Short mmCIF file of C-alpha atoms in Angstrom, two decimals:
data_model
loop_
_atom_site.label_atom_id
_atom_site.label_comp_id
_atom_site.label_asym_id
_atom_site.label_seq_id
_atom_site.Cartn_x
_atom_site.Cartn_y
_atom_site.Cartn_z
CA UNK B 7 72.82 110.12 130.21
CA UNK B 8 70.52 107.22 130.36
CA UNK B 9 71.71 103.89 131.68
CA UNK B 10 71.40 100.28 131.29
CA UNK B 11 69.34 99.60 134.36
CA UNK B 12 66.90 102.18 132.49
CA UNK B 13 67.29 100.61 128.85
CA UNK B 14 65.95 97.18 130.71
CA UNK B 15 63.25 98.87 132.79
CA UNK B 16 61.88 100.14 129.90
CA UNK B 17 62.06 96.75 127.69
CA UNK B 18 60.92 94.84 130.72
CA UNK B 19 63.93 92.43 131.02
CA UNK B 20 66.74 92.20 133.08
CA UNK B 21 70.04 94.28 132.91
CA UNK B 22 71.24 90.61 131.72
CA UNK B 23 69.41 90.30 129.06
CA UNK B 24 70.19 94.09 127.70
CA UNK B 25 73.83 92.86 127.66
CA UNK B 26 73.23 90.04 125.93
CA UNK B 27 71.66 92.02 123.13
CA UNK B 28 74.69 94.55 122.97
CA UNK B 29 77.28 91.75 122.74
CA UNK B 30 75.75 88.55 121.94
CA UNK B 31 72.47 88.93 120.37
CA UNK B 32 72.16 85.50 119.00
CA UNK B 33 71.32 84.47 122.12
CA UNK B 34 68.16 86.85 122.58
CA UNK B 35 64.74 85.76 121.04
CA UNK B 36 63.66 88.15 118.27
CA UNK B 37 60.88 89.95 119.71
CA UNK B 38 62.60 90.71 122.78
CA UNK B 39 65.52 92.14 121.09
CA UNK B 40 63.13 94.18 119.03
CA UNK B 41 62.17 95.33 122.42
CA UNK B 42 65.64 96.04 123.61
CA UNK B 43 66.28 97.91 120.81
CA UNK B 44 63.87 100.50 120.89
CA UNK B 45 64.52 101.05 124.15
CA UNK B 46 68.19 101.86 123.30
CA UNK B 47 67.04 103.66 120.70
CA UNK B 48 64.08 105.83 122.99
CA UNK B 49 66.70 106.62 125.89
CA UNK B 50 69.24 107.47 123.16
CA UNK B 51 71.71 104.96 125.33
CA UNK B 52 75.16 104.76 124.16
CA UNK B 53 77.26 102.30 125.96
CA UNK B 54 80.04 103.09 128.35
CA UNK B 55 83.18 101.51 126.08
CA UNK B 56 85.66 102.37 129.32
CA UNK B 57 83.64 100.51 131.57
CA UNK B 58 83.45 97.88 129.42
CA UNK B 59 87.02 97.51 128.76
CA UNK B 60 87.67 97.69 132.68
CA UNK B 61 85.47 95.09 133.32
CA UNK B 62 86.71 92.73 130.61
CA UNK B 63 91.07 93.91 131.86
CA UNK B 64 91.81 94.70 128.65
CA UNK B 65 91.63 98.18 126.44
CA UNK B 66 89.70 97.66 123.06
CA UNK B 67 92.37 100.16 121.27
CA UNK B 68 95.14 99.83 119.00
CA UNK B 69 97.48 103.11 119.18
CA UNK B 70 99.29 104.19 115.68
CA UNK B 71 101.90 107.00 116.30
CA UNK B 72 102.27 108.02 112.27
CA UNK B 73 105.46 109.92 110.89
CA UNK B 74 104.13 112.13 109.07
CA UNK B 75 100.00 112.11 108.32
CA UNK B 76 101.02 115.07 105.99
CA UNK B 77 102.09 112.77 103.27
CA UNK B 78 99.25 110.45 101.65
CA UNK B 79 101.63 107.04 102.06
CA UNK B 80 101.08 107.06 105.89
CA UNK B 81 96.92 107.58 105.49
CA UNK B 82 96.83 104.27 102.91
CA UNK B 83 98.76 102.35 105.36
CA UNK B 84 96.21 103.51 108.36
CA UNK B 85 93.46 102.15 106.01
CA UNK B 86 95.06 98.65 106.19
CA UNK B 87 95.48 98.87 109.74
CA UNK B 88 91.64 100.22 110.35
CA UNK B 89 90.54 97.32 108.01
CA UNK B 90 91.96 94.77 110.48
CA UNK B 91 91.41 96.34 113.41
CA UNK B 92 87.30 96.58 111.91
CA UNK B 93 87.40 92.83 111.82
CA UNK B 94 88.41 91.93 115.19
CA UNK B 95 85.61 95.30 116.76
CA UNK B 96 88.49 97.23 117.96
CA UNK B 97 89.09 101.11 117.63
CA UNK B 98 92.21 102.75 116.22
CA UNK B 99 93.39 105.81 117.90
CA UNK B 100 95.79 107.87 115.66
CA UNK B 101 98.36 110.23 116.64
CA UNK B 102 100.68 112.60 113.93
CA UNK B 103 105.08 112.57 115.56
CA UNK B 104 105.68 115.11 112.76
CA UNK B 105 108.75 113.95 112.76
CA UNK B 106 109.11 115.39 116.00
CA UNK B 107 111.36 113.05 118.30
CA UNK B 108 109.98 114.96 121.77
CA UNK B 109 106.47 114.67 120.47
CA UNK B 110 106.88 111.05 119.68
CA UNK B 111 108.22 110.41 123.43
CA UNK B 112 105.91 112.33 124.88
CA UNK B 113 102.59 110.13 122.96
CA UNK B 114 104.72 106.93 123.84
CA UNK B 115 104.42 108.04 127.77
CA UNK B 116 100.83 108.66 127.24
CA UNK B 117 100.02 105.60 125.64
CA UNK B 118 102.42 103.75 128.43
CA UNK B 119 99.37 105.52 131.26
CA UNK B 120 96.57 104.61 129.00
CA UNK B 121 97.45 101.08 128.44
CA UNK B 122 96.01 100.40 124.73
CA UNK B 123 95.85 96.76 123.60
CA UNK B 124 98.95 97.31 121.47
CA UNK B 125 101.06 100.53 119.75
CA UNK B 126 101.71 100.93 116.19
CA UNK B 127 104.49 103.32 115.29
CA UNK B 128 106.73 104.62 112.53
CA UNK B 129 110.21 105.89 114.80
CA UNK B 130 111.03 109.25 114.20
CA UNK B 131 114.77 107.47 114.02
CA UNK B 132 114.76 103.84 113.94
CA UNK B 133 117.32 103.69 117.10
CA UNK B 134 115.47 106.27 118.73
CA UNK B 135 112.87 105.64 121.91
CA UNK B 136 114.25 102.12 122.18
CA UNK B 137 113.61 102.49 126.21
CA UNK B 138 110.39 103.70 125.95
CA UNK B 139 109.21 101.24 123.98
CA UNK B 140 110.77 98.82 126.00
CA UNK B 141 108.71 99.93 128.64
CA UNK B 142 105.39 99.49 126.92
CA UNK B 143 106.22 95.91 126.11
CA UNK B 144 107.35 95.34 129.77
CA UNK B 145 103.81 96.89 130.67
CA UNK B 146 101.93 93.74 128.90
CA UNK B 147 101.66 96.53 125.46
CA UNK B 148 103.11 95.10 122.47
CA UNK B 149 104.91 97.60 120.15
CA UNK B 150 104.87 96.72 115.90
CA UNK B 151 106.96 99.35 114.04
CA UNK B 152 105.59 99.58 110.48
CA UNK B 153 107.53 100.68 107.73
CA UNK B 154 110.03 100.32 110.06
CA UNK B 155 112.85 97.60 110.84
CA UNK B 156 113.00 96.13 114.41
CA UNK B 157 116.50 94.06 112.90
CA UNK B 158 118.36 95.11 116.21
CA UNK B 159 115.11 94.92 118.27
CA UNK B 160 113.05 92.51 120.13
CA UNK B 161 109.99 92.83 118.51
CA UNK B 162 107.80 93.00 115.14
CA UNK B 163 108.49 95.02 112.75
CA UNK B 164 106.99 95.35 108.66
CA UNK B 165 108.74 97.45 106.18
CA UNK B 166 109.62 97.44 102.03
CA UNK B 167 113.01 96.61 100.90
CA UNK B 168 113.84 99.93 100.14
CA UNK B 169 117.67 99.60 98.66
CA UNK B 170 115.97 97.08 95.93
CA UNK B 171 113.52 100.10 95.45
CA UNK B 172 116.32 102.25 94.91
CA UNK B 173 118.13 99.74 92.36
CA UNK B 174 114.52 99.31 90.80
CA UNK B 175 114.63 103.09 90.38
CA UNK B 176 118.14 103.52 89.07
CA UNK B 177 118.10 99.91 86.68
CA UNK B 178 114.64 101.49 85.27
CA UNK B 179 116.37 105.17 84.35
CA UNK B 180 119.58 103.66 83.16
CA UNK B 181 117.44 101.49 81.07
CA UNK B 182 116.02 104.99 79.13
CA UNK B 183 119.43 106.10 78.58
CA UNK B 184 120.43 108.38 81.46
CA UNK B 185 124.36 108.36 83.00
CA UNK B 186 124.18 111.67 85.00
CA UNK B 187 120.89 110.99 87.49
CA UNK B 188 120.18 112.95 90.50
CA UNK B 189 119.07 111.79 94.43
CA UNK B 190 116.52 114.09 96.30
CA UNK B 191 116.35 113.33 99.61
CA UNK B 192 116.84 113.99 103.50
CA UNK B 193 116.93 114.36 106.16
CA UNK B 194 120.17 111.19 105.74
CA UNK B 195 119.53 110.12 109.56
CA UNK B 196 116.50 108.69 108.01
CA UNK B 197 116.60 105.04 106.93
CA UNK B 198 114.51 105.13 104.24
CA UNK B 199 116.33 107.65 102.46
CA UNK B 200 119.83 106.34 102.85
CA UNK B 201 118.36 102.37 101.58
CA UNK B 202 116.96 104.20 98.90
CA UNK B 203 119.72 106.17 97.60
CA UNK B 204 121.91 102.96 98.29
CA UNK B 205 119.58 101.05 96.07
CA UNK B 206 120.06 103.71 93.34
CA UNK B 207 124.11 104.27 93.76
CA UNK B 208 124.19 100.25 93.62
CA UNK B 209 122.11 100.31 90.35
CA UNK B 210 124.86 102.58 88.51
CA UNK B 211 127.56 101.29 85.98
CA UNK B 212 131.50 103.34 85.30
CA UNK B 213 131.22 106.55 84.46
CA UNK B 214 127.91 107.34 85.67
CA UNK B 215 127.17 110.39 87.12
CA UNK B 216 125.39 110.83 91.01
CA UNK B 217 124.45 114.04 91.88
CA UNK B 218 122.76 114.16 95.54
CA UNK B 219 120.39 116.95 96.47
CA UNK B 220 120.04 116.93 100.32
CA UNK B 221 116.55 117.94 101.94
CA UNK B 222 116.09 118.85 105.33
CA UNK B 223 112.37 117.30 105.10
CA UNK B 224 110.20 115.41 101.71
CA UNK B 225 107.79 118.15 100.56
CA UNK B 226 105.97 119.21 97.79
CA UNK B 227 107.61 122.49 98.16
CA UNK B 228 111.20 120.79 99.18
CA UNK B 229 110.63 119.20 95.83
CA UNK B 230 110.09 122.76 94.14
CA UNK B 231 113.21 123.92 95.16
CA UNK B 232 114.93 120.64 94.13
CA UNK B 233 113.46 121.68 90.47
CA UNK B 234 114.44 125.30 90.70
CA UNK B 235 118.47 123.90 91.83
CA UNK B 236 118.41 121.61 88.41
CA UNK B 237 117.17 124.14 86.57
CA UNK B 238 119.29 126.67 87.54
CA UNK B 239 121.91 124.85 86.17
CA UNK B 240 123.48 124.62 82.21
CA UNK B 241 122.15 122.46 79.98
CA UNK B 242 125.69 120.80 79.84
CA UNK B 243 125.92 119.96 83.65
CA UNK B 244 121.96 119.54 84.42
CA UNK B 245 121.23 116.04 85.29
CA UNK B 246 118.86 114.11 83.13
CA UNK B 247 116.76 112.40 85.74
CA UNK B 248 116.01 112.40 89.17
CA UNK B 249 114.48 109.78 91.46
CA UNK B 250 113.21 111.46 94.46
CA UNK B 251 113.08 110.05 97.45
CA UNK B 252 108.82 110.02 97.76
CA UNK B 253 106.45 110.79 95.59
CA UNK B 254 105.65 114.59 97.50
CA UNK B 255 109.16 115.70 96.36
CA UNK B 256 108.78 114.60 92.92
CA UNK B 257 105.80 116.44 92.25
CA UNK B 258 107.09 119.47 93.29
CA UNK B 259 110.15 118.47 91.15
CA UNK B 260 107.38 118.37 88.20
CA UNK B 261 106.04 121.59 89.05
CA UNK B 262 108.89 123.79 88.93
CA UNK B 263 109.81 122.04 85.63
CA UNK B 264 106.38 123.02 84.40
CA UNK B 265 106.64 126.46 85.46
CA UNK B 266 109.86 127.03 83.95
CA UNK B 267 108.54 125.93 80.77
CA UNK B 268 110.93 122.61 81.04
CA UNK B 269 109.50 119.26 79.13
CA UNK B 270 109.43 116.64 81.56
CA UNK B 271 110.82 113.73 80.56
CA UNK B 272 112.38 115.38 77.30
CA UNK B 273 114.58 118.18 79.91
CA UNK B 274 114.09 115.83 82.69
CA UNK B 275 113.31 112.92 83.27
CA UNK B 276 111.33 111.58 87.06
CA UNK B 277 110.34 108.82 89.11
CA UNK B 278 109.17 109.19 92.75
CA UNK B 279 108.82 106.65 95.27
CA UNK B 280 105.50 105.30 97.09
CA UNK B 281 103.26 105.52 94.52
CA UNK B 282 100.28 107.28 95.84
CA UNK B 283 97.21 108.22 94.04
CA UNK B 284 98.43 111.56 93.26
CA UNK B 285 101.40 110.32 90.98
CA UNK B 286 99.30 108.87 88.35
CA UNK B 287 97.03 111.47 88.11
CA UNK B 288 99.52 113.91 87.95
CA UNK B 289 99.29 116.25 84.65
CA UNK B 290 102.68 113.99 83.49
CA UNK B 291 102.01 110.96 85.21
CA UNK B 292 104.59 110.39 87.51
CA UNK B 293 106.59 107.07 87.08
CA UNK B 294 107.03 105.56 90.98
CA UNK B 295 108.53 102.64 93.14
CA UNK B 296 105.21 100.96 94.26
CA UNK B 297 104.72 100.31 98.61
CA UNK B 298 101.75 98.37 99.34
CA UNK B 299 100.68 100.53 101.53
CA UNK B 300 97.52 98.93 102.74
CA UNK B 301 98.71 95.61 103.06
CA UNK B 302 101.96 97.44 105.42
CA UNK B 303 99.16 98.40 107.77
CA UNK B 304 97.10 95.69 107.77
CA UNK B 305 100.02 93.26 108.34
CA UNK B 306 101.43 95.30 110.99
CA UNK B 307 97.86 95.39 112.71
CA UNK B 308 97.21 91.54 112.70
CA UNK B 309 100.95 90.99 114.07
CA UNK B 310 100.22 93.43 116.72
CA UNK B 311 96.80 91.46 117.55
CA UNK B 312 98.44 87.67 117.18
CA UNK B 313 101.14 89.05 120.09
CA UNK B 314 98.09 90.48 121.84
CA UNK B 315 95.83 87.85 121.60
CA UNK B 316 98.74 84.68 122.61
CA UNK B 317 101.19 86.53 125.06
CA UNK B 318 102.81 83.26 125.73
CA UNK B 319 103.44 82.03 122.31
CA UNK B 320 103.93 84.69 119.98
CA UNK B 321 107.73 84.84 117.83
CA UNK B 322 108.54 88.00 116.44
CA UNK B 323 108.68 88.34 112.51
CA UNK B 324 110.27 91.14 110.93
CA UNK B 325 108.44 91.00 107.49
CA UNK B 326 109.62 92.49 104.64
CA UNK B 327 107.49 93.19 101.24
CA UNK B 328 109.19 94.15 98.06
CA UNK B 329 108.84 97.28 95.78
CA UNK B 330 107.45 97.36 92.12
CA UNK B 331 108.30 99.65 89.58
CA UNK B 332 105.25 101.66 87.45
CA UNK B 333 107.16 103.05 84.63
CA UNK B 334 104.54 105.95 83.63
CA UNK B 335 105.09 109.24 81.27
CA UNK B 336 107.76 111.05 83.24
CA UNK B 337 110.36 108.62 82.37
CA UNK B 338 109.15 106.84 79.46
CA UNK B 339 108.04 109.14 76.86
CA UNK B 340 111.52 109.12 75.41
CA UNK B 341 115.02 106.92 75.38
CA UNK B 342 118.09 108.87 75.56
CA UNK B 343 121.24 107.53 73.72
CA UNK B 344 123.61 106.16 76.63
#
């Protein structure tokens, strides 16, 4: 591995001057960055970013310990977070908790040896790891939850109001008619999921009908089962809608309908929650309570930076975006009679 004591030997200028050209090349006449450069590019010499970060007493990288990198919401909102983290030349190291509470504690003692700048993470429970993270943030590493609340906390923290998502949800199928909906969602030590079936219990008037569906995880194939309980059912005590608790479990909803030879929204009606990409391309587009996902990860990343960058003067925000509703096929095609 070439270094830079070579790169300048072979540009005839001093080590100074090859540094200069990696980091500030403003300062360096043209021709003899020209020079510099195909050196660098000769020797094939790739900068040490380690060293670099030890000399400067600071790490250039932003940890992210994801839920669950299995579901499409968590990858937009790691697009947000690699836009900001572009912008201010820092790298973004991911890591995948699974929902896994020991692997999550285990990556939070690994980040706590590493020392990134800061750590971005979605708890596995939102009460959960409190002392570890504690420890980071003693450690000069400042923690951001993101889609997360740090309410009982001392720290940042950006998330979606999900019980208005819920209400959204429930005010938009009550709207088309329906009394007798159904919840699909779990595991209930999860936040999310209880706000969101709040929201939806909340959006109900007398008489209506809540039928709850617990999941021990949101899948496209938990979802399939969820479709293959309601349609089991009779005609006479089958809900008429469902709002699922993401937008994985209600296309696995719309599958099983499909299969079964069900008319979604005429048999059933559906509306997920997250809105990725997939629900509006789905065969019957898939009606959805929207996250900004990007904007969740950039936001969290620029909080995480601001705390980084001013130690001393840095106040903790817990911000809070709110849901929108896309009314699409799979709820709107029809209007039942209340």
């Amino acid at each position: 591995m070439s270094s830079i004591k070579e790169v300048a030997r072979l540009a005839g200028v001093s080590v100074g001057t090859v540094s200069n050209v990696l980091n500030r090349p403003e300062l360096v006449a043209p021709d003899t960055r020209r020079r510099v450069q195909d050196a660098i590019e000769r020797l094939g010499y790739v900068r040490n970013g380690s060293a670099r970060q030890l000399r400067a007493g600071r790490s250039r990288t932003i940890g992210v310990v994801a839920l669950d990198l299995g579901n499409p919401f968590f990858i937009d909102v790691l697009r947000g977070v690699e836009s900001a983290a572009q912008q201010a030349d820092l790298t973004v190291m991911v890591f995948n908790s699974n929902k896994d509470a020991d692997r999550e504690a285990s990556l939070l003692d690994t980040f706590e040896e590493q020392r990134p700048l800061g750590v971005l993470i979605t708890p596995v429970n939102d009460s959960g790891e409190e002392e570890r993270l504690s420890r980071l943030v003693a450690r000069g590493i400042p923690v951001v939850r993101f889609d997360s609340s740090a309410r009982h906390s001392n720290g940042c923290s950006v998330a979606v109001d999900d019980v208005l998502g819920g209400r959204l949800a429930g005010m938009h199928l009550r709207e088309a008619g329906h009394r007798h909906i159904a919840f699909a969602g779990g595991p209930s030590t999860v936040r999310q999921v209880r706000e969101r079936r709040d929201g939806l219990a909340a959006a109900l008037g007398p008489g209506d009908t809540l039928t709850e569906i617990a999941l021990p995880d949101l899948t496209v194939a938990t979802g399939r089962m969820v479709g293959e309980e309601i349609a089991a059912l009779p005609p006479a005590d089958r809900p008429t809608a469902v709002f699922c608790a993401n937008d994985l479990v209600a296309i696995g909803v719309l599958q099983e309908m499909t299969l079964r030879g069900l008319k979604v929204p005429d048999d059933l009606a559906i509306i997920g929650y997250d809105d990725i990409d997939f629900a509006a391309a789905a065969a019957v587009p898939l009606s959805s309570v929207r996250q900004p996902r990007e904007q969740i990860g950039r936001t969290a990343a620029m909080l995480l930076l601001e705390e980084a960058n001013r130690p001393g003067e840095h106040e903790h925000r817990q911000v809070i975006f709110q849901p929108d509703l896309m009314a699409r096929t799979s709820t709107t095609a029809a209007r039942r009679a209340p």
